Coordinates of C-alpha atoms in Angstrom, one line a residue:
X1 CA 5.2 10.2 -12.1
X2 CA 8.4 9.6 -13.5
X3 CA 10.5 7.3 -11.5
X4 CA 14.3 8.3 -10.2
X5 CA 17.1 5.3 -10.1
X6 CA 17.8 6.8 -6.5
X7 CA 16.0 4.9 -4.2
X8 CA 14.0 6.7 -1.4
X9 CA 14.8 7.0 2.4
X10 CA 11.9 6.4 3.8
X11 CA 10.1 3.8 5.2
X12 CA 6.7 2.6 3.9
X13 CA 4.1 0.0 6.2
X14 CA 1.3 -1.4 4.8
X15 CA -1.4 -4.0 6.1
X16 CA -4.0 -6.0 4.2
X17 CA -7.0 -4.5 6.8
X18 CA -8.8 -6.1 9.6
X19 CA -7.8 -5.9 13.2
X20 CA -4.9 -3.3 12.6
X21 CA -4.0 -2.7 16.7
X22 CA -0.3 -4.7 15.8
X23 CA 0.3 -2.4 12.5
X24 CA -0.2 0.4 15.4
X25 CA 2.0 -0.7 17.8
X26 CA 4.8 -1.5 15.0
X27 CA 4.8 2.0 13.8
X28 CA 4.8 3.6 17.1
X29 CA 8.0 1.5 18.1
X30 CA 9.3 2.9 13.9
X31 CA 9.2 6.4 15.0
X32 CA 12.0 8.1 16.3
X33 CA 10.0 9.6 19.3
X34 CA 7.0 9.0 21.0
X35 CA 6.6 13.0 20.2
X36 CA 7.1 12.9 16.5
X37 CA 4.1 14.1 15.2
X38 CA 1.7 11.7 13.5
X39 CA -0.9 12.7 10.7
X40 CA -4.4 10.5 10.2
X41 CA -5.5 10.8 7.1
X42 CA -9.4 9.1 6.7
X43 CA -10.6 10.7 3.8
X44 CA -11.1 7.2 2.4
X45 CA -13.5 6.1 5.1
X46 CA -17.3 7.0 4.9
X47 CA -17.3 8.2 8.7
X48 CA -13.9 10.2 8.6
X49 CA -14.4 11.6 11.9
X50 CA -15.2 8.3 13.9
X51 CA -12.4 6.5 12.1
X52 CA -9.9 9.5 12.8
X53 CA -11.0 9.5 17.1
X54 CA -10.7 5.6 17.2
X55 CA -7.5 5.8 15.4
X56 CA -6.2 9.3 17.5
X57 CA -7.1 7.1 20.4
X58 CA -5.5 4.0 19.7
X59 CA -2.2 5.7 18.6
X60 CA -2.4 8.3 22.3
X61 CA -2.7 4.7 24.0
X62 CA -0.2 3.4 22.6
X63 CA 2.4 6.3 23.8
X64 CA 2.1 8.4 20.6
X65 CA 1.1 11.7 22.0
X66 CA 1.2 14.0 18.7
X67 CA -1.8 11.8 16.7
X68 CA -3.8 13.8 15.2
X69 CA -6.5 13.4 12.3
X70 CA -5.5 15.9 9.2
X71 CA -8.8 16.7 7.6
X72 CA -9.0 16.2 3.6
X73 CA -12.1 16.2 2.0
X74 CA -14.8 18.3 0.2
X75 CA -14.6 20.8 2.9
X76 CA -10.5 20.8 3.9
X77 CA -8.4 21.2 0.9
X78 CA -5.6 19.0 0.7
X79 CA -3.0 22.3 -0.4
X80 CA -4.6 24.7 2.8
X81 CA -1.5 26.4 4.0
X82 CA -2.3 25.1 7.3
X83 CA -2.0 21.2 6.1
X84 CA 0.8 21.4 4.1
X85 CA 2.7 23.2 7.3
X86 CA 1.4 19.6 9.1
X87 CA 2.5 17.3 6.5
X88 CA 5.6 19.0 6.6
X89 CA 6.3 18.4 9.9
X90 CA 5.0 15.2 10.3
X91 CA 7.1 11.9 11.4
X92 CA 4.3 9.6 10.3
X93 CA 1.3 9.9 7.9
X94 CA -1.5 7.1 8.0
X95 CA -4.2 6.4 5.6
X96 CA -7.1 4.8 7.0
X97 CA -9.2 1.8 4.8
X98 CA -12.3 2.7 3.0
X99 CA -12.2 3.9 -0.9
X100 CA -9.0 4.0 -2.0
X101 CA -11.0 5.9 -5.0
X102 CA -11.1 8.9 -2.5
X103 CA -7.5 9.2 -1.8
X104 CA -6.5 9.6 -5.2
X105 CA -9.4 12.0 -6.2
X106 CA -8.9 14.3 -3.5
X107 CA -4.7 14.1 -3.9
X108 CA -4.0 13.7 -7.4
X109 CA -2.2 17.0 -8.7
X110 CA -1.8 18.9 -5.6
X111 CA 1.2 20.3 -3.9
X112 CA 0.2 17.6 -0.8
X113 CA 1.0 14.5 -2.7
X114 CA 4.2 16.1 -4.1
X115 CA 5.4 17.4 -0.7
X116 CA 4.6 13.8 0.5
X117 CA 6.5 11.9 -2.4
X118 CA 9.6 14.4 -1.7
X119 CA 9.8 13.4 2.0
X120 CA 9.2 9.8 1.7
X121 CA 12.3 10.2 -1.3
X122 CA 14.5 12.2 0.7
X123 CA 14.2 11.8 4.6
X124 CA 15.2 8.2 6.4
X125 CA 12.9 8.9 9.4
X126 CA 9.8 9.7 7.4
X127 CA 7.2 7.0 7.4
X128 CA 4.3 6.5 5.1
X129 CA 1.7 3.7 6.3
X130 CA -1.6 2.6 5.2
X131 CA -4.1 -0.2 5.7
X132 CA -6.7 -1.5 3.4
X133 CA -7.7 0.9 0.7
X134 CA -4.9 3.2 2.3
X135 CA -2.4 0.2 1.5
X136 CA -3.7 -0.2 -1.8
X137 CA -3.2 3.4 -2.6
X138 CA 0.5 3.6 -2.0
X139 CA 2.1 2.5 -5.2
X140 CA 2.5 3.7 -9.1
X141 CA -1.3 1.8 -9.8
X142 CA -4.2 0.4 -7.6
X143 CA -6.8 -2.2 -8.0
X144 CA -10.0 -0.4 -7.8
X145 CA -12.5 -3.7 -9.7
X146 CA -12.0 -6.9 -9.7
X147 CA -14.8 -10.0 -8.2
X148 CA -15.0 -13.4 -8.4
X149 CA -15.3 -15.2 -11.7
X150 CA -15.5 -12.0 -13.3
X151 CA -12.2 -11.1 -12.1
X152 CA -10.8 -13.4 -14.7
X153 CA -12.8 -12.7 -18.0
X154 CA -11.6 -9.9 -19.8
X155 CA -12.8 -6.4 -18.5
X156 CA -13.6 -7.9 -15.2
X157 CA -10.9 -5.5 -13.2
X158 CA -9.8 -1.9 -13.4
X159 CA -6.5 -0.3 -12.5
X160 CA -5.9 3.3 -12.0
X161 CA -2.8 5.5 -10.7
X162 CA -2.4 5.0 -7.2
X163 CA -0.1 7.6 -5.0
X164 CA 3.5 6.9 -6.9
X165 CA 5.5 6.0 -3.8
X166 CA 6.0 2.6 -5.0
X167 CA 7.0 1.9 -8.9
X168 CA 6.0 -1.8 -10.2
X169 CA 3.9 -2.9 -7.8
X170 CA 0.5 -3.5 -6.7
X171 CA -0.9 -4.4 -3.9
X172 CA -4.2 -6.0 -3.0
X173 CA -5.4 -5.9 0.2
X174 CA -8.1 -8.6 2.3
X175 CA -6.5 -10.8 0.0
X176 CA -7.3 -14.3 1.3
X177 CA -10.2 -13.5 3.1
X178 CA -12.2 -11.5 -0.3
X179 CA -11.1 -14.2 -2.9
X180 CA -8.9 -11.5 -4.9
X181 CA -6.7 -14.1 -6.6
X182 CA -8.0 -13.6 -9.8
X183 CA -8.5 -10.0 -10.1
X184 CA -4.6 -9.0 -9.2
X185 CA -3.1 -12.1 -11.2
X186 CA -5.4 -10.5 -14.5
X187 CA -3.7 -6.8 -13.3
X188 CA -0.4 -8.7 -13.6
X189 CA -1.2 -9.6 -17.0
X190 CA -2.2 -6.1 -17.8
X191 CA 0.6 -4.3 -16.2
X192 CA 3.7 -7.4 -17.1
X193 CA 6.4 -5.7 -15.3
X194 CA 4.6 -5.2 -11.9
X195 CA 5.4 -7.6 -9.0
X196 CA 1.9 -7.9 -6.6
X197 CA 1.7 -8.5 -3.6
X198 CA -1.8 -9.6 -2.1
X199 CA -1.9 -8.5 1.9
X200 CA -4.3 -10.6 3.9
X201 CA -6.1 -9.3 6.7
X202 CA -3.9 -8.6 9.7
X203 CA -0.6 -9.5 8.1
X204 CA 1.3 -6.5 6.5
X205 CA 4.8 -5.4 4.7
X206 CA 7.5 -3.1 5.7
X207 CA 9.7 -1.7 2.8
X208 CA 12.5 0.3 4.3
X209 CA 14.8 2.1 1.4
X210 CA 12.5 1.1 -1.4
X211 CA 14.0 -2.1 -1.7
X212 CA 13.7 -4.7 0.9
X213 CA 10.5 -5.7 2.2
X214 CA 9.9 -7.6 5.2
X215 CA 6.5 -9.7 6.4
X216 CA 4.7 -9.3 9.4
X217 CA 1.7 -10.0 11.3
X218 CA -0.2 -13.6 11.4
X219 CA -1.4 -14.5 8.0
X220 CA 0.1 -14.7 4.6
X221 CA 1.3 -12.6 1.5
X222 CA 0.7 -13.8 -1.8
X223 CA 3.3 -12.8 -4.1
X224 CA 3.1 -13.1 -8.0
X225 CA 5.6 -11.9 -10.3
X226 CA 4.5 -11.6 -13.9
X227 CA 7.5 -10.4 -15.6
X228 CA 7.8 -14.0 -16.7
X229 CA 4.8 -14.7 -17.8
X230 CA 4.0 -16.2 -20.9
X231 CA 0.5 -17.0 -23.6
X232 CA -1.1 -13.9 -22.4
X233 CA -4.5 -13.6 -24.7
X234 CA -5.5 -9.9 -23.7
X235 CA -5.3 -8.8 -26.8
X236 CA -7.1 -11.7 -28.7
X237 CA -9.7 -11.8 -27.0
X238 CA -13.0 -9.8 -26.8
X239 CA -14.7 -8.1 -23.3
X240 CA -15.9 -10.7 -21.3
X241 CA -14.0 -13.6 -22.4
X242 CA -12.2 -15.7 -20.3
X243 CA -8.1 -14.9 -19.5
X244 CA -5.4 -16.8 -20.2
X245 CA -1.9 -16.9 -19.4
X246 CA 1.6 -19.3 -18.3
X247 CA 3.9 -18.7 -16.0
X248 CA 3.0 -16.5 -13.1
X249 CA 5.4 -17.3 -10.5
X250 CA 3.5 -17.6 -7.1
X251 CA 5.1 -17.6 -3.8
X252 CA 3.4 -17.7 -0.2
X253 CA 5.2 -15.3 2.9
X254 CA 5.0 -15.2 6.1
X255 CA 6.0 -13.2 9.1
X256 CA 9.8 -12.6 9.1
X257 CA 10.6 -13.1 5.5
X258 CA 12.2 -10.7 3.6
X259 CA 12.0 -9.8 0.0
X260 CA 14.5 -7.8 -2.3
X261 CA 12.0 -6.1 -5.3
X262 CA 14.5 -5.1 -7.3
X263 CA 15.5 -8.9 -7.7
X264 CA 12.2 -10.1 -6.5
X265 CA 14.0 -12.9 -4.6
X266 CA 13.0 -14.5 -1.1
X267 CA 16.1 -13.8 0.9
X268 CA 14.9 -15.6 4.3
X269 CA 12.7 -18.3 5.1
X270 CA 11.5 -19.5 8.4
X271 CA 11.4 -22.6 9.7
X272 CA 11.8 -23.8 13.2
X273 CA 15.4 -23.0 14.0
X274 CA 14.6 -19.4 13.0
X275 CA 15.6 -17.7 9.6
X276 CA 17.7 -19.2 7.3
X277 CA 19.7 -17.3 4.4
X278 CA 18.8 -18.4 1.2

């Protein structure tokens, strides 16, 4: 997708997986009304239709009346006239965690995921949110392969184009809790200009403008930035061998920071009197 220099509008929320019921209630209190319209989308998940009633009655708990799981998979076209007319007037669209394989496959080169790119672009209320796979959808490229020591030997992970909402970035997801250090500091090394951002279970990011991303939730958010980086020996060595590389800048975040991505700078930190500008 090529990328514009205007940022977008929207708002984007994603969560690293696990217990998601706080991602839920922060995106019900982000919506303009308790009656905007809200779209599940669990064509990720193996069992589409339990995920879409627990998440349809999770949100309706909440206060958010209009949840509703929008089918998309073998049998529901993603560009049926009656979706698109959905997605269009949706406040909210969610992708539920599974195989973030699955989103891409049944989205890729429709008239869905460019109606959903135009919104996110152009319309300040619109909200895009995922969790797990559904978070490592969102940007330009996802991680799709990558485990332990084989993460970090040449050929060990594999990248593919994600749902270009979100250029330069990557994000892994169960990031603590799976071991995925490895595989998303090798994509760094593969893709230089990317900044990741590794999402452990239960703690999330909200990017609001394109720009400024802000932590939540009760774990932490491994950020590397590779733009820096230095020594990389992809291309001298064969499949299989180990990586090698210098200078990956690593930073941990927590709840309440804030990130700029366009100068990939911490702009808050917390400490016990409460933020402090940087």
């Amino acid at each position: 997708m090529p990328h514009s220099s205007v940022l977008p509008l929207g708002t984007l929320v994603a969560l690293g997986g696990g217990d998601d019921d706080a991602m839920l209630a922060l995106l019900c209190d982000l919506l303009p009304s308790l009656d905007t319209p809200v779209e599940i989308i669990t064509v990720a998940s193996r069992d589409a239709s339990r995920t879409a009633g627990a998440y349809e009655k999770a949100l309706r708990d909440l206060g958010c009346r209009n949840a509703r799981h929008l089918p998309i998979n073998e049998h529901y076209r993603a560009d049926a006239a009656a979706t698109l007319r959905r997605l269009r007037r949706a406040g909210l669209v969610f992708f539920s965690g599974g195989d973030q394989e699955r989103i891409t496959d049944f989205l890729h080169n429709t008239e869905f995921l460019q109606v959903l790119r135009e919104r996110y672009r152009q319309e300040a209320t619109f909200i895009v949110a995922g969790t797990s796979a559904g978070a490592a959808a969102l940007p330009d490229t996802m991680l799709v392969e990558g485990y332990g020591w084989r993460a970090v030997r040449k050929g060990g992970i594999q990248t593919k184009a994600g749902l270009g909402l979100l250029p330069r970035l990557l994000i892994d997801q169960h990031f603590i809790e799976r071991g995925r250090f490895g595989r998303l500091a090798h994509a760094l090394i593969a893709h230089s200009m990317c900044l990741g951002l590794g999402l452990s279970e239960e703690t999330g990011i909200i990017i609001r403008g394109g720009q400024e991303v802000e932590i939540f939730g009760d774990g932490v958010v491994v950020m590397i930035d590779g733009c820096h980086q230095e020594g990389n020996n992809l291309g001298r060595i064969g499949r299989g061998e180990p990586i090698s590389v210098q200078n990956l800048r690593v930073n941990l975040l927590v709840a309440g920071q804030r990130l700029n991505l366009k100068t990939r700078q911490v702009l808050a930190e917390v400490s016990a009197e409460g933020p402090r500008e940087e």
